[in-house]
Amino acid sequence: MLEVAGLNAFYGDSHVLFDLSMQVAAGARVALMGRNGAGKSSFVKCVMNAGPRAEGMIRWNGADLGRRPSHERTQAGFCFVPEDRRILGNLTTLENLRMAWEGTPRPRRSRTPDEVLAQFPMLGPIRDRLGGVLSGGQQQLLALARAAIQNPVLLLLDEPTEGLAPKIVEELAADVRRICDETGCALILCEQSLWFSRQCTDEVHVLDSGRLVFSGSWEDFDARPEIRARHLAVA
């Protein structure tokens, strides 16, 4: 379980998250929604210790993460797919997966790069194409495949659908659900698309200007139409 309490985040002197508290149970699938600049990306970067200065408590299965560096959190099974994907442009699709596989601790290696590639039909035909020439949708699928090969215990996805064609978005939703089903990992999805978030998650938290303004199930969210009208600009 991920436990966050009294989390404040700063970029230099700029205070961007304010006293956030949240729990994500083992295997839970949670959407973190809000407008651009609401603090979604800052939150998951705090969980990974990969950006803003964080003050407050972040625990994983009861252990305080404190100042543990991001690579140690990755070794523990945290897997962050950033908004800009960070595909290695001078390596092929398959080589990108091999790099991720090599960096995964042996006890968590359950599938080879070729086996993971076979689960992403859109990636098969481009297995030998350099990452730098892939389309945005292809890069996003590759970034998700790179996460899957690490057999995550906590998957953090930051704005995965931004700028993607509807067909890719549908494929991506199916792949996210499959990865969560196969690995049993918890999911925190930062997203603006209500449709995609509903497809992938069971709970929703809404941020506005760095503050948590709603937490609950999708049924709870639907019963509060003013939350969508006031805090979200999404379809």
CSV table of C-alpha atoms in Angstrom, one decimal:
chain,number,residue,atom,x,y,z
A,1,MET,CA,0.0,0.0,0.0
A,2,LEU,CA,1.1,3.5,-0.8
A,3,GLU,CA,0.4,6.0,2.0
A,4,VAL,CA,0.9,9.8,1.5
A,5,ALA,CA,0.2,12.2,4.3
A,6,GLY,CA,0.8,16.0,4.6
A,7,LEU,CA,2.6,16.1,1.3
A,8,ASN,CA,3.8,19.5,0.2
A,9,ALA,CA,5.9,20.0,-2.9
A,10,PHE,CA,8.1,22.8,-4.1
A,11,TYR,CA,10.0,23.8,-7.3
A,12,GLY,CA,12.5,26.3,-5.8
A,13,ASP,CA,10.4,28.8,-4.0
A,14,SER,CA,7.2,27.8,-5.8
A,15,HIS,CA,4.8,25.8,-3.6
A,16,VAL,CA,2.9,23.5,-5.9
A,17,LEU,CA,1.2,20.8,-3.7
A,18,PHE,CA,-0.5,21.6,-0.5
A,19,ASP,CA,-1.0,19.1,2.4
A,20,LEU,CA,-2.0,16.2,0.2
A,21,SER,CA,-3.0,12.9,1.9
A,22,MET,CA,-4.0,9.8,-0.1
A,23,GLN,CA,-3.9,6.0,0.2
A,24,VAL,CA,-3.5,3.6,-2.7
A,25,ALA,CA,-4.2,0.0,-1.7
A,26,ALA,CA,-2.2,-2.9,-3.2
A,27,GLY,CA,-3.7,-3.6,-6.6
A,28,ALA,CA,-5.9,-0.5,-6.6
A,29,ARG,CA,-6.4,1.4,-9.8
A,30,VAL,CA,-6.6,5.1,-9.2
A,31,ALA,CA,-7.1,8.1,-11.5
A,32,LEU,CA,-5.6,11.4,-10.6
A,33,MET,CA,-7.5,14.1,-12.6
A,34,GLY,CA,-7.3,17.8,-12.9
A,35,ARG,CA,-6.7,20.6,-15.4
A,36,ASN,CA,-3.2,21.4,-16.7
A,37,GLY,CA,-1.1,22.7,-13.9
A,38,ALA,CA,-3.3,21.2,-11.2
A,39,GLY,CA,-0.3,19.2,-9.7
A,40,LYS,CA,-0.9,15.7,-11.1
A,41,SER,CA,2.6,15.3,-12.6
A,42,SER,CA,4.2,16.8,-9.5
A,43,PHE,CA,2.5,14.3,-7.3
A,44,VAL,CA,3.7,11.2,-9.2
A,45,LYS,CA,7.2,12.7,-9.4
A,46,CYS,CA,7.2,13.1,-5.6
A,47,VAL,CA,6.3,9.4,-5.3
A,48,MET,CA,9.3,8.7,-7.5
A,49,ASN,CA,11.5,11.4,-5.9
A,50,ALA,CA,12.1,12.5,-9.5
A,51,GLY,CA,11.6,16.3,-9.6
A,52,PRO,CA,10.1,18.6,-6.9
A,53,ARG,CA,11.3,18.9,-3.4
A,54,ALA,CA,8.9,16.9,-1.3
A,55,GLU,CA,8.0,17.5,2.4
A,56,GLY,CA,5.7,15.1,4.2
A,57,MET,CA,5.2,11.4,4.6
A,58,ILE,CA,5.4,8.8,1.8
A,59,ARG,CA,5.3,5.2,2.8
A,60,TRP,CA,5.2,2.0,0.8
A,61,ASN,CA,4.0,-1.1,2.7
A,62,GLY,CA,4.7,0.7,5.9
A,63,ALA,CA,8.2,1.6,5.1
A,64,ASP,CA,9.0,5.3,5.0
A,65,LEU,CA,10.6,6.1,1.6
A,66,GLY,CA,12.2,9.3,3.0
A,67,ARG,CA,14.9,10.5,0.7
A,68,ARG,CA,15.4,7.2,-1.1
A,69,PRO,CA,16.6,8.0,-4.6
A,70,SER,CA,14.4,7.2,-7.6
A,71,HIS,CA,16.6,4.3,-8.8
A,72,GLU,CA,16.0,2.5,-5.5
A,73,ARG,CA,12.3,3.0,-5.9
A,74,THR,CA,12.5,1.6,-9.4
A,75,GLN,CA,14.4,-1.4,-8.1
A,76,ALA,CA,11.6,-1.9,-5.5
A,77,GLY,CA,9.0,-2.2,-8.3
A,78,PHE,CA,7.9,1.4,-8.9
A,79,CYS,CA,7.6,2.1,-12.6
A,80,PHE,CA,7.1,5.7,-13.9
A,81,VAL,CA,6.0,6.4,-17.5
A,82,PRO,CA,6.5,10.1,-17.9
A,83,GLU,CA,4.5,12.4,-20.2
A,84,ASP,CA,7.4,12.7,-22.6
A,85,ARG,CA,8.0,8.9,-22.7
A,86,ARG,CA,11.8,9.1,-22.7
A,87,ILE,CA,12.3,6.6,-25.4
A,88,LEU,CA,15.9,6.1,-26.4
A,89,GLY,CA,15.9,7.4,-29.9
A,90,ASN,CA,19.1,5.8,-31.1
A,91,LEU,CA,18.0,2.3,-30.1
A,92,THR,CA,15.4,0.1,-31.8
A,93,THR,CA,12.0,-0.8,-30.3
A,94,LEU,CA,13.4,-4.2,-29.3
A,95,GLU,CA,16.6,-2.7,-27.9
A,96,ASN,CA,14.6,-0.3,-25.8
A,97,LEU,CA,12.9,-3.3,-24.3
A,98,ARG,CA,16.1,-5.1,-23.8
A,99,MET,CA,17.6,-2.1,-21.9
A,100,ALA,CA,14.6,-2.2,-19.5
A,101,TRP,CA,14.9,-5.9,-19.1
A,102,GLU,CA,18.6,-5.7,-18.2
A,103,GLY,CA,17.8,-3.1,-15.6
A,104,THR,CA,15.1,-5.2,-13.9
A,105,PRO,CA,16.1,-7.3,-10.9
A,106,ARG,CA,16.3,-10.9,-11.8
A,107,PRO,CA,13.5,-12.0,-9.3
A,108,ARG,CA,11.0,-9.8,-11.2
A,109,ARG,CA,12.0,-10.9,-14.7
A,110,SER,CA,9.0,-13.0,-15.8
A,111,ARG,CA,9.0,-12.5,-19.6
A,112,THR,CA,11.7,-11.9,-22.2
A,113,PRO,CA,11.7,-8.8,-24.4
A,114,ASP,CA,10.4,-10.9,-27.3
A,115,GLU,CA,7.6,-12.3,-25.2
A,116,VAL,CA,6.5,-8.8,-24.1
A,117,LEU,CA,6.8,-7.5,-27.7
A,118,ALA,CA,4.4,-10.2,-28.8
A,119,GLN,CA,1.8,-8.9,-26.5
A,120,PHE,CA,1.8,-5.5,-28.3
A,121,PRO,CA,0.7,-6.3,-31.9
A,122,MET,CA,1.3,-2.7,-33.0
A,123,LEU,CA,4.9,-2.9,-32.0
A,124,GLY,CA,5.8,-6.2,-33.7
A,125,PRO,CA,6.1,-4.7,-37.2
A,126,ILE,CA,8.4,-1.9,-35.9
A,127,ARG,CA,10.6,-4.0,-33.7
A,128,ASP,CA,13.7,-3.0,-35.6
A,129,ARG,CA,12.8,0.7,-36.1
A,130,LEU,CA,14.7,3.3,-34.2
A,131,GLY,CA,12.8,4.8,-31.3
A,132,GLY,CA,13.5,8.4,-32.5
A,133,VAL,CA,11.5,7.9,-35.7
A,134,LEU,CA,8.4,6.3,-34.1
A,135,SER,CA,5.2,8.2,-34.0
A,136,GLY,CA,3.9,9.6,-30.7
A,137,GLY,CA,1.4,6.7,-30.4
A,138,GLN,CA,4.1,4.1,-31.2
A,139,GLN,CA,6.4,5.7,-28.6
A,140,GLN,CA,3.6,5.6,-26.0
A,141,LEU,CA,2.9,1.9,-26.6
A,142,LEU,CA,6.7,1.2,-26.4
A,143,ALA,CA,6.9,3.2,-23.1
A,144,LEU,CA,4.1,1.0,-21.7
A,145,ALA,CA,5.7,-2.2,-23.0
A,146,ARG,CA,8.9,-1.0,-21.3
A,147,ALA,CA,7.0,-0.7,-18.1
A,148,ALA,CA,5.4,-4.1,-18.5
A,149,ILE,CA,8.7,-5.9,-18.9
A,150,GLN,CA,9.7,-4.6,-15.4
A,151,ASN,CA,6.8,-6.5,-13.8
A,152,PRO,CA,5.8,-3.4,-11.7
A,153,VAL,CA,4.2,-3.4,-8.2
A,154,LEU,CA,3.2,0.3,-8.7
A,155,LEU,CA,2.6,1.7,-12.2
A,156,LEU,CA,2.6,5.5,-12.5
A,157,LEU,CA,1.3,6.8,-15.9
A,158,ASP,CA,1.5,10.5,-16.6
A,159,GLU,CA,-0.9,11.8,-19.3
A,160,PRO,CA,-0.5,8.8,-21.5
A,161,THR,CA,-3.3,9.7,-24.0
A,162,GLU,CA,-2.2,13.3,-24.8
A,163,GLY,CA,-2.1,13.9,-28.6
A,164,LEU,CA,-2.9,10.3,-29.5
A,165,ALA,CA,-5.3,9.0,-32.2
A,166,PRO,CA,-8.5,7.4,-30.9
A,167,LYS,CA,-7.4,3.9,-32.1
A,168,ILE,CA,-4.2,4.1,-30.2
A,169,VAL,CA,-6.0,5.3,-27.1
A,170,GLU,CA,-8.4,2.3,-27.2
A,171,GLU,CA,-5.4,0.0,-27.6
A,172,LEU,CA,-3.6,1.7,-24.8
A,173,ALA,CA,-6.6,1.3,-22.4
A,174,ALA,CA,-6.7,-2.4,-23.2
A,175,ASP,CA,-3.0,-2.8,-22.6
A,176,VAL,CA,-3.1,-0.9,-19.3
A,177,ARG,CA,-5.9,-3.2,-18.0
A,178,ARG,CA,-4.1,-6.3,-19.1
A,179,ILE,CA,-0.8,-5.3,-17.4
A,180,CYS,CA,-2.6,-4.6,-14.2
A,181,ASP,CA,-4.5,-7.9,-14.4
A,182,GLU,CA,-1.4,-9.9,-15.1
A,183,THR,CA,0.9,-8.3,-12.6
A,184,GLY,CA,-1.6,-7.3,-9.9
A,185,CYS,CA,0.2,-4.0,-9.7
A,186,ALA,CA,-1.4,-0.8,-8.2
A,187,LEU,CA,-2.0,2.0,-10.8
A,188,ILE,CA,-1.9,5.8,-10.4
A,189,LEU,CA,-3.1,7.3,-13.7
A,190,CYS,CA,-2.6,11.1,-14.2
A,191,GLU,CA,-5.1,11.9,-17.0
A,192,GLN,CA,-7.5,14.5,-18.4
A,193,SER,CA,-9.6,12.1,-20.4
A,194,LEU,CA,-12.6,10.9,-18.5
A,195,TRP,CA,-13.3,8.0,-20.9
A,196,PHE,CA,-9.8,6.6,-20.6
A,197,SER,CA,-9.7,7.1,-16.9
A,198,ARG,CA,-13.0,5.2,-16.4
A,199,GLN,CA,-11.7,2.4,-18.6
A,200,CYS,CA,-8.6,1.9,-16.5
A,201,THR,CA,-9.5,2.7,-12.9
A,202,ASP,CA,-12.0,2.2,-10.1
A,203,GLU,CA,-11.3,5.3,-8.0
A,204,VAL,CA,-10.8,8.9,-8.8
A,205,HIS,CA,-9.0,11.8,-7.0
A,206,VAL,CA,-9.4,15.4,-8.4
A,207,LEU,CA,-6.7,18.0,-7.9
A,208,ASP,CA,-7.1,21.8,-8.3
A,209,SER,CA,-4.2,24.2,-7.9
A,210,GLY,CA,-2.3,21.6,-5.9
A,211,ARG,CA,-5.1,20.7,-3.5
A,212,LEU,CA,-7.1,17.6,-3.3
A,213,VAL,CA,-10.8,18.5,-3.8
A,214,PHE,CA,-12.4,15.1,-4.3
A,215,SER,CA,-11.8,11.5,-3.6
A,216,GLY,CA,-14.1,8.5,-4.2
A,217,SER,CA,-15.4,5.9,-6.6
A,218,TRP,CA,-16.7,6.8,-10.0
A,219,GLU,CA,-20.2,6.4,-8.7
A,220,ASP,CA,-19.4,9.0,-6.1
A,221,PHE,CA,-17.9,11.2,-8.8
A,222,ASP,CA,-21.0,10.9,-10.9
A,223,ALA,CA,-23.2,11.9,-8.0
A,224,ARG,CA,-21.2,15.2,-7.7
A,225,PRO,CA,-21.6,16.9,-11.1
A,226,GLU,CA,-20.4,20.2,-9.7
A,227,ILE,CA,-16.9,18.6,-9.2
A,228,ARG,CA,-16.6,18.1,-13.0
A,229,ALA,CA,-18.0,21.5,-13.8
A,230,ARG,CA,-15.8,23.4,-11.3
A,231,HIS,CA,-12.5,21.6,-11.4
A,232,LEU,CA,-12.2,19.7,-14.7
A,233,ALA,CA,-12.1,20.8,-18.4
A,234,VAL,CA,-12.3,17.4,-19.9
A,235,ALA,CA,-14.5,15.3,-22.1
